Structures are given as structure tokens and as C-alpha cells.
Short mmCIF file of C-alpha atoms in Angstrom, two decimals:
data_model
loop_
_atom_site.label_atom_id
_atom_site.label_comp_id
_atom_site.label_asym_id
_atom_site.label_seq_id
_atom_site.Cartn_x
_atom_site.Cartn_y
_atom_site.Cartn_z
CA GLN A 1 12.84 -34.25 17.70
CA HIS A 2 8.92 -33.55 19.56
CA LEU A 3 7.21 -36.90 20.05
CA PRO A 4 4.95 -38.56 17.87
CA VAL A 5 1.43 -36.61 19.24
CA SER A 6 -0.12 -40.53 18.84
CA PHE A 7 -2.50 -41.14 22.13
CA ALA A 8 -5.61 -38.98 22.03
CA TYR A 9 -6.12 -39.13 25.97
CA HIS A 10 -2.92 -37.09 26.90
CA THR A 11 -3.35 -34.94 24.28
CA LEU A 12 -3.83 -31.52 26.62
CA CYS A 13 -2.97 -28.55 26.14
CA MET A 14 0.20 -26.63 25.55
CA PRO A 15 2.13 -24.74 28.37
CA GLY A 16 2.01 -21.16 25.21
CA SER A 17 -2.95 -21.58 25.74
CA LEU A 18 -1.71 -19.46 29.57
CA GLU A 19 0.08 -16.61 27.87
CA GLY A 20 -1.07 -13.38 29.79
CA LEU A 21 -2.53 -15.10 32.78
CA ARG A 22 -1.05 -15.42 35.97
CA ALA A 23 1.06 -17.69 37.15
CA LEU A 24 -0.36 -21.16 38.55
CA SER A 25 0.77 -23.22 41.67
CA PRO A 26 2.05 -26.59 40.32
CA ALA A 27 -1.58 -27.84 41.91
CA GLU A 28 -4.00 -25.33 39.36
CA GLU A 29 -1.51 -26.06 36.57
CA TYR A 30 -2.48 -30.04 36.53
CA LEU A 31 -5.81 -29.77 37.28
CA ARG A 32 -6.31 -26.95 34.35
CA ILE A 33 -4.85 -29.65 32.46
CA VAL A 34 -6.90 -32.48 33.89
CA ALA A 35 -10.22 -30.17 33.20
CA SER A 36 -9.55 -29.71 29.17
CA ALA A 37 -8.76 -33.80 28.89
CA ALA A 38 -12.59 -33.45 30.73
CA ALA A 39 -13.76 -30.76 28.78
CA ARG A 40 -12.62 -32.92 25.19
CA GLY A 41 -15.14 -35.78 26.92
CA LEU A 42 -11.85 -38.37 26.93
CA ALA A 43 -12.59 -41.43 28.94
CA PRO A 44 -11.05 -41.58 32.62
CA PRO A 45 -7.50 -43.18 33.38
CA ASP A 46 -7.17 -46.37 34.36
CA LYS A 47 -4.14 -45.13 36.68
CA THR A 48 -2.66 -42.46 37.63
CA VAL A 49 1.12 -42.13 37.44
CA LEU A 50 3.09 -39.20 39.17
CA ILE A 51 6.76 -39.60 38.63
CA THR A 52 9.03 -36.87 40.02
CA GLY A 53 12.42 -35.92 37.98
CA ALA A 54 10.80 -36.32 34.52
CA SER A 55 12.75 -34.40 32.93
CA GLY A 56 15.65 -35.69 33.63
CA TYR A 57 17.50 -39.51 32.08
CA LEU A 58 15.24 -41.26 33.32
CA GLY A 59 12.49 -39.73 33.73
CA GLN A 60 12.60 -38.42 29.52
CA HIS A 61 12.87 -42.43 28.53
CA LEU A 62 10.63 -43.47 31.34
CA ILE A 63 7.74 -41.34 30.13
CA ALA A 64 8.34 -42.34 26.38
CA HIS A 65 8.13 -45.35 27.28
CA LEU A 66 4.74 -45.66 29.69
CA ALA A 67 3.24 -43.83 27.12
CA ARG A 68 4.02 -45.67 24.21
CA THR A 69 2.79 -49.07 26.50
CA PHE A 70 0.36 -47.65 28.42
CA PRO A 71 -2.07 -45.03 26.32
CA THR A 72 -4.59 -45.09 28.86
CA TRP A 73 -2.70 -43.95 31.93
CA ARG A 74 -2.88 -40.80 32.99
CA LEU A 75 0.59 -39.90 33.30
CA ALA A 76 1.37 -37.19 35.86
CA ALA A 77 5.61 -35.90 34.78
CA ALA A 78 6.69 -33.26 38.07
CA TYR A 79 10.45 -31.34 36.89
CA GLY A 80 12.56 -28.85 37.66
CA GLY A 81 13.79 -25.86 35.30
CA LEU A 82 14.35 -27.40 31.58
CA ASP A 83 12.96 -24.98 29.56
CA THR A 84 11.80 -27.26 26.75
CA PHE A 85 10.44 -30.17 28.67
CA ALA A 86 6.35 -29.15 29.02
CA GLU A 87 6.84 -28.89 24.86
CA ASP A 88 8.16 -31.96 24.16
CA PHE A 89 6.52 -33.98 26.71
CA GLY A 90 2.97 -31.95 26.94
CA ALA A 91 0.96 -33.95 24.21
CA VAL A 92 1.56 -36.59 26.55
CA CYS A 93 1.32 -36.15 30.16
CA ALA A 94 0.49 -33.57 32.80
CA CYS A 95 3.60 -31.67 32.68
CA VAL A 96 3.91 -29.41 35.48
CA GLN A 97 6.82 -27.54 36.80
CA LEU A 98 7.67 -28.11 41.15
CA ASP A 99 9.94 -27.08 43.18
CA LEU A 100 10.29 -29.98 46.21
CA THR A 101 11.95 -27.77 48.21
CA ASP A 102 8.79 -25.50 49.08
CA GLY A 103 6.48 -28.31 50.56
CA ALA A 104 3.19 -26.50 50.69
CA ALA A 105 3.29 -26.72 46.29
CA VAL A 106 4.33 -30.57 46.84
CA THR A 107 1.52 -31.40 49.91
CA ALA A 108 -1.25 -29.82 47.33
CA LEU A 109 0.49 -30.87 44.04
CA VAL A 110 -0.01 -35.12 45.09
CA SER A 111 -3.44 -34.23 46.42
CA GLU A 112 -5.18 -33.53 43.18
CA VAL A 113 -3.56 -35.90 41.21
CA LYS A 114 -4.30 -38.43 43.74
CA PRO A 115 -1.64 -40.87 42.25
CA ASP A 116 -2.20 -44.93 41.94
CA VAL A 117 1.58 -44.83 41.53
CA VAL A 118 4.54 -42.40 42.95
CA LEU A 119 7.92 -43.31 40.48
CA HIS A 120 10.02 -40.55 42.09
CA LEU A 121 13.07 -40.47 40.14
CA ALA A 122 13.75 -36.40 41.36
CA ALA A 123 17.55 -35.15 42.81
CA ILE A 124 20.65 -33.80 43.06
CA SER A 125 22.41 -36.25 41.30
CA SER A 126 25.86 -34.22 41.49
CA PRO A 127 28.19 -36.07 44.23
CA ALA A 128 29.77 -32.12 44.05
CA VAL A 129 27.17 -29.68 43.66
CA CYS A 130 25.59 -31.99 47.00
CA GLU A 131 28.41 -30.41 48.87
CA ARG A 132 28.71 -27.32 48.23
CA ASP A 133 25.18 -26.96 49.47
CA PRO A 134 24.32 -29.97 51.72
CA ALA A 135 21.33 -27.67 53.28
CA ARG A 136 19.73 -27.66 50.26
CA ALA A 137 20.61 -31.72 48.53
CA ARG A 138 18.69 -33.08 52.15
CA ALA A 139 15.99 -30.52 51.85
CA VAL A 140 15.57 -31.81 47.89
CA ASN A 141 16.81 -35.16 48.14
CA GLU A 142 14.89 -36.21 51.92
CA CYS A 143 12.01 -34.55 51.15
CA PRO A 144 9.31 -35.38 53.85
CA PRO A 145 6.45 -33.57 52.39
CA LEU A 146 5.88 -35.83 49.29
CA LEU A 147 5.79 -38.94 51.83
CA ALA A 148 3.03 -37.46 54.35
CA ALA A 149 1.03 -37.03 51.15
CA VAL A 150 1.38 -40.07 49.09
CA PRO A 151 -2.95 -42.04 49.69
CA ALA A 152 -3.54 -44.20 51.69
CA HIS A 153 -4.61 -46.98 49.14
CA ALA A 154 -0.76 -45.87 46.42
CA CYS A 155 2.47 -47.71 46.19
CA PHE A 156 6.13 -45.85 45.78
CA VAL A 157 9.03 -46.91 44.09
CA PHE A 158 12.03 -44.91 45.14
CA LEU A 159 15.42 -44.02 42.32
CA SER A 160 17.99 -44.31 45.63
CA THR A 161 21.50 -44.82 44.96
CA ASP A 162 24.57 -47.13 45.11
CA GLN A 163 26.23 -44.85 46.89
CA VAL A 164 24.82 -45.88 50.16
CA TYR A 165 27.63 -48.17 49.97
CA ASP A 166 31.39 -46.68 51.25
CA GLY A 167 33.32 -49.40 48.77
CA LEU A 168 35.43 -51.05 50.61
CA ALA A 169 33.20 -54.54 51.27
CA ALA A 170 32.17 -54.75 47.63
CA PRO A 171 30.17 -56.14 45.97
CA TYR A 172 27.32 -56.35 47.64
CA THR A 173 24.76 -57.31 48.40
CA GLU A 174 21.24 -55.96 50.43
CA MET A 175 22.14 -58.19 53.52
CA SER A 176 25.59 -55.38 53.26
CA ALA A 177 25.84 -52.58 56.00
CA ALA A 178 24.85 -48.77 54.31
CA ALA A 179 27.59 -46.39 54.87
CA PRO A 180 26.99 -43.73 52.57
CA VAL A 181 30.81 -40.99 52.17
CA ASN A 182 29.34 -38.07 51.05
CA VAL A 183 26.32 -36.21 51.22
CA TYR A 184 24.50 -37.07 48.95
CA GLY A 185 24.83 -41.03 49.46
CA GLN A 186 23.45 -39.56 52.43
CA SER A 187 20.53 -37.92 51.42
CA LYS A 188 18.94 -40.73 49.60
CA LEU A 189 20.09 -43.59 52.53
CA SER A 190 17.59 -41.12 55.03
CA PHE A 191 15.04 -41.41 52.36
CA GLU A 192 15.20 -44.96 52.37
CA ARG A 193 14.42 -45.03 55.51
CA ALA A 194 12.00 -42.22 55.70
CA LEU A 195 9.56 -45.02 52.91
CA THR A 196 9.97 -47.88 54.24
CA ALA A 197 9.64 -46.41 57.70
CA ALA A 198 6.48 -44.99 56.47
CA LEU A 199 5.49 -47.44 53.47
CA PRO A 200 6.82 -50.90 54.50
CA SER A 201 4.32 -52.96 52.86
CA ARG A 202 4.00 -50.40 49.57
CA SER A 203 7.85 -49.73 48.70
CA VAL A 204 10.20 -50.42 47.00
CA CYS A 205 13.56 -48.75 46.78
CA LEU A 206 16.11 -49.52 44.13
CA ARG A 207 19.75 -48.61 44.68
CA SER A 208 20.73 -47.86 40.62
CA SER A 209 24.26 -48.03 40.04
CA LEU A 210 25.69 -45.48 36.83
CA ILE A 211 22.64 -45.23 33.88
CA LEU A 212 24.27 -46.04 31.12
CA GLY A 213 22.20 -45.31 27.20
CA PRO A 214 20.73 -43.34 24.73
CA PRO A 215 20.26 -39.53 24.48
CA THR A 216 17.09 -38.83 25.80
CA PRO A 217 14.34 -38.03 23.35
CA GLY A 218 13.50 -34.19 24.23
CA ARG A 219 15.37 -31.90 21.98
CA CYS A 220 16.99 -31.13 25.03
CA ARG A 221 19.61 -34.24 24.18
CA LYS A 222 20.65 -34.84 27.56
CA GLY A 223 23.36 -38.17 27.93
CA SER A 224 24.50 -41.07 29.85
CA PHE A 225 28.09 -41.42 30.29
CA LEU A 226 28.48 -43.23 26.78
CA GLN A 227 28.03 -40.15 24.73
CA PHE A 228 30.52 -38.21 27.22
CA CYS A 229 33.61 -41.30 25.72
CA ALA A 230 32.17 -41.13 22.26
CA GLU A 231 32.43 -37.43 22.13
CA ARG A 232 35.85 -36.96 23.25
CA LEU A 233 37.39 -40.22 21.47
CA SER A 234 35.79 -38.62 17.91
CA ALA A 235 37.04 -35.39 18.61
CA GLY A 236 40.76 -37.12 19.23
CA THR A 237 40.79 -36.07 22.16
CA ALA A 238 43.16 -37.12 24.83
CA THR A 239 40.77 -38.01 28.43
CA ASP A 240 42.39 -39.14 31.76
CA PHE A 241 39.24 -41.81 33.01
CA PHE A 242 39.21 -44.00 36.32
CA SER A 243 40.91 -47.11 37.05
CA ASP A 244 39.89 -48.05 40.14
CA GLU A 245 36.18 -46.98 40.89
CA VAL A 246 34.56 -49.72 39.99
CA ARG A 247 30.42 -49.83 39.19
CA SER A 248 27.27 -52.40 38.15
CA VAL A 249 26.77 -50.27 35.54
CA VAL A 250 23.12 -50.09 34.26
CA TRP A 251 21.84 -50.08 30.80
CA VAL A 252 18.51 -47.37 30.54
CA GLY A 253 16.24 -49.61 28.83
CA ASP A 254 16.77 -51.97 31.67
CA ILE A 255 16.03 -49.95 34.16
CA VAL A 256 13.27 -48.15 32.02
CA SER A 257 11.32 -51.92 32.41
CA ILE A 258 11.72 -52.01 36.02
CA LEU A 259 10.09 -49.18 36.25
CA ALA A 260 7.00 -50.06 34.65
CA SER A 261 6.70 -53.42 35.32
CA LEU A 262 6.72 -51.71 39.66
CA ALA A 263 3.93 -49.82 38.02
CA ARG A 264 2.09 -52.04 36.38
CA ASP A 265 1.44 -54.29 38.91
CA GLY A 266 1.30 -52.66 42.16
CA VAL A 267 4.37 -53.53 45.44
CA SER A 268 2.96 -55.40 47.70
CA PRO A 269 4.04 -56.65 51.24
CA GLN A 270 5.89 -59.21 49.44
CA SER A 271 7.84 -57.83 47.03
CA ALA A 272 8.60 -54.30 48.91
CA GLY A 273 11.52 -53.57 49.85
CA VAL A 274 15.06 -52.18 49.21
CA TYR A 275 16.84 -53.52 45.78
CA ASN A 276 21.03 -52.82 44.04
CA MET A 277 20.29 -52.74 40.62
CA GLY A 278 23.70 -52.80 39.31
CA GLY A 279 24.44 -54.39 35.95
CA PRO A 280 26.40 -57.75 35.72
CA GLU A 281 29.41 -56.54 34.38
CA ARG A 282 31.75 -55.71 37.92
CA VAL A 283 33.91 -52.38 35.69
CA THR A 284 35.98 -49.23 35.52
CA ARG A 285 35.11 -46.15 33.71
CA VAL A 286 38.09 -46.87 32.07
CA GLU A 287 36.61 -50.21 30.55
CA VAL A 288 33.86 -48.20 30.29
CA ALA A 289 35.52 -45.71 27.94
CA GLU A 290 37.93 -48.44 26.40
CA ALA A 291 34.18 -50.38 25.27
CA VAL A 292 32.46 -47.69 23.03
CA ALA A 293 36.99 -46.80 21.74
CA ALA A 294 35.92 -51.09 20.55
CA GLN A 295 32.44 -50.19 19.16
CA GLY A 296 33.59 -47.52 16.88
CA GLY A 297 37.00 -48.10 16.19
CA TYR A 298 39.20 -45.35 17.63
CA ASP A 299 42.22 -45.74 18.90
CA ALA A 300 42.00 -46.08 22.39
CA PRO A 301 45.38 -46.99 23.47
CA GLN A 302 45.58 -43.38 22.47
CA LEU A 303 43.31 -41.88 23.52
CA ILE A 304 42.11 -42.77 26.89
CA ARG A 305 44.62 -42.60 29.59
CA PRO A 306 43.51 -44.70 32.91
CA VAL A 307 44.60 -42.69 36.24
CA ALA A 308 44.49 -44.01 39.51
CA ARG A 309 41.69 -41.15 41.55
CA SER A 310 43.78 -42.36 44.62
CA SER A 311 46.78 -40.89 43.04
CA LEU A 312 45.31 -37.60 42.83
CA PRO A 313 45.83 -34.37 45.06
CA PRO A 314 43.63 -33.87 47.72
CA ALA A 315 42.02 -30.42 46.06
CA ALA A 316 40.92 -32.78 42.70
CA ARG A 317 39.40 -34.90 45.74
CA ALA A 318 37.58 -32.68 47.42
CA VAL A 319 34.38 -35.32 47.96
CA ALA A 320 34.83 -38.12 49.15
CA SER A 321 33.91 -41.25 46.43
CA PRO A 322 33.22 -44.94 47.31
CA PRO A 323 36.22 -47.15 45.05
CA ASP A 324 33.54 -50.16 44.33
CA ILE A 325 30.24 -50.11 44.73
CA SER A 326 29.69 -53.39 43.02
CA MET A 327 26.77 -54.83 43.24
CA ASP A 328 25.03 -58.54 43.40
CA SER A 329 21.08 -57.41 42.64
CA THR A 330 20.34 -60.63 42.20
CA LYS A 331 17.24 -60.06 44.04
CA LEU A 332 16.07 -57.65 41.67
CA ARG A 333 15.78 -60.04 38.97
CA SER A 334 14.77 -62.92 40.15
CA LEU A 335 11.41 -60.01 41.66
CA THR A 336 10.70 -59.04 37.61
CA GLY A 337 12.10 -61.84 35.38
CA HIS A 338 14.05 -59.11 33.50
CA PRO A 339 17.40 -60.03 32.28
CA ALA A 340 20.47 -57.94 32.72
CA THR A 341 22.12 -55.79 30.01
CA ARG A 342 25.78 -56.50 29.56
CA LEU A 343 28.37 -53.65 28.34
CA ALA A 344 29.03 -55.22 24.71
CA GLU A 345 25.54 -54.28 24.57
CA MET A 346 24.43 -51.61 25.86
CA VAL A 347 27.75 -50.13 23.57
CA ALA A 348 26.03 -51.06 21.00
CA GLY A 349 22.80 -50.15 21.86
CA ALA A 350 23.42 -46.68 22.31
CA ALA A 351 25.40 -46.75 19.15
CA ALA A 352 22.59 -47.91 16.89
CA ALA A 353 19.70 -45.90 18.02
CA ALA A 354 22.13 -42.93 17.26
CA GLY A 355 22.53 -44.64 13.82
CA ALA A 356 25.11 -41.59 11.56
CA SER A 357 25.67 -39.95 14.70
CA PRO A 358 28.94 -40.66 18.07
CA PHE A 359 25.86 -42.25 20.43
#
């Protein structure tokens, strides 16, 4: 399903128009798109926003929202390897493929975009993948050239993770010690610290919990843990779910609203800093699956098998995982005034968005 082409400023050249030309660098591709818009007499934007990780689950939801809500903004969407992304979203943003380990390309792109706001969502977010290749995980997740290239006037919002906590002293506040137990959490904490040192008065770090929501709007229907649960339950497949890992699961729509508010209002010395970003409840994956079963009318006792991760053999626990990283997110709600969505509302919202299909 394609996004509606209804935002005049963002009606940009599609990738197919470059057939037969040499491959352009990310910065050159961005300039080509902007020049095409200018040639058609479109007015300059009143804000330029650079979004990294734009083809990911959160990124797709965010771009769809920003394009609808702020049609006069210029959205520069840096993405990885999703083949359908530029075609699905090219009508509403400048889509530029970018390798975050290519420091020269990162520097050149930021220099050409000249963003007023950077929303940095990109990461290798699988703890298992990070453990298998820690050097690449750190190169992508820590990305020093991105910080060095940020314009002096720009504000920077970073999507961090609840996995900066060790899971032994929940619920966590922002004053709690950060002590990540795996490479993923370590790399995210490293970028947090570099960011707050480099841009102490114009940056925000959001320590996100597990994100739940409906599938993404593009053709590559990326889903959340809700869709995994619904697919297993609707197929009648009995499935093991961890009963001893606790998170403050958060609704994707809440995160999108928070990011949009920060992009609109900017970051001041008073609002800069680190914030927990979770929902209002402490839940296990068993409880999430049970909520999906209740919504869909599935036989939870037959299909949901609670399993303690701590009971698994060491080989099945190759990646260290913090047991309880539930968080107190009062500080962020006080800043944004945005209410937090509860699990039952998340499940109902995802089901309503899916229509006839299971979530």
C-alpha cells in the first residue's frame, strides 16, 4: 500500500529517473532531490529535519505522521537497505540510502542537508546481532562522524534503549545507574554520553522500552511483537513466551507524538537531557501475548506457554539480557504533557488498524 501523494512540497523525483547514471553519493542524491523541488518553483521549507533509521519500524510511522502534520517541513530520510522504502516514501521525503559506517558519506550528507533537527533512530538493535559482531555494532550505534557534523544551530534527539539498565533494581528512574549487560546496551550508552558531552544544551536522549503498534504503512509491512503474537495465536501454534523478563512496553503512536513535539518545539537548556520512555505498566511477554489472545478470542491456556528465560540452558542464553528493565517515565510525561497508552489500549488500537487481518 502506497502513501497518498498529497504533499506538494515533497513531490520529488523517483529513483527510476536515475537509470543509466553513475551511482550518486548520499549527499549528491539529496542535492538532486532538492534541486528538482526548487526547479518546480516549490517554496523553501520552514524547517528541515534529518531522520536516520527512516526505513525501520518507528521511522516509517514517524515519517508518515510528520508528512501529514507538517507538510511545509523538508524531511530528509536516511535509510539502510530496504528496497521498497524510496518508492513508498519518496513522495513525502527526500530518501537517501546511507551507510553509517562510512564517515565521509555521513559528514557530507549532514553538511548538505543542514538540518534544524536531527532525529537519530538508526541502530543495529538486535542484541544477538550486536554480540555476533560487536565491532560493527559499535561502528553503527556510536557513529562519531554524525555528532561531529551536526550544525551549530541544530537540536538532536536520540532514540536510546532501556537496555542501558542492568535489570536488577527496577523500576528505573533517570537517576538510576546505567550498567548495560550486553553490547547493544553498551553501544547505545556510549552514544548517549558522547551526545550529552558534545551538545549538552540542545540534545535529548530517549531510553525507549519495547515498542508496540500496528504494522508500518509501506509495502514492507514491518511489525512489532504484537503482530508476532497475533500470527502465532491465529495459526493455533502453541508458543513459548518468557515469563521472567519485564518491560514498560510503549505504544509507537506515543513515541511518534513525542518526537514530533520535540522536532516542532526544539530542545532548550531546560528540556535537554536523558529521559526514560516507557508505558505506564510493567509487563512480561506472557502478559502481552495474553492481552492479544483476549482481544482476538484465542485460547490462551492452550497456546501460550510461559517459560522462564533463566531456566534455559546456557547455550540458549548466549546473549545477556536484563531481567527487569521496567522504568518510571514521569519525567518525560511532565515535559511533553503526553499521556501514556496502556497495554489493553495498544492491543485494541493495533487490532483496529489491522481491520480484518490479525493485527
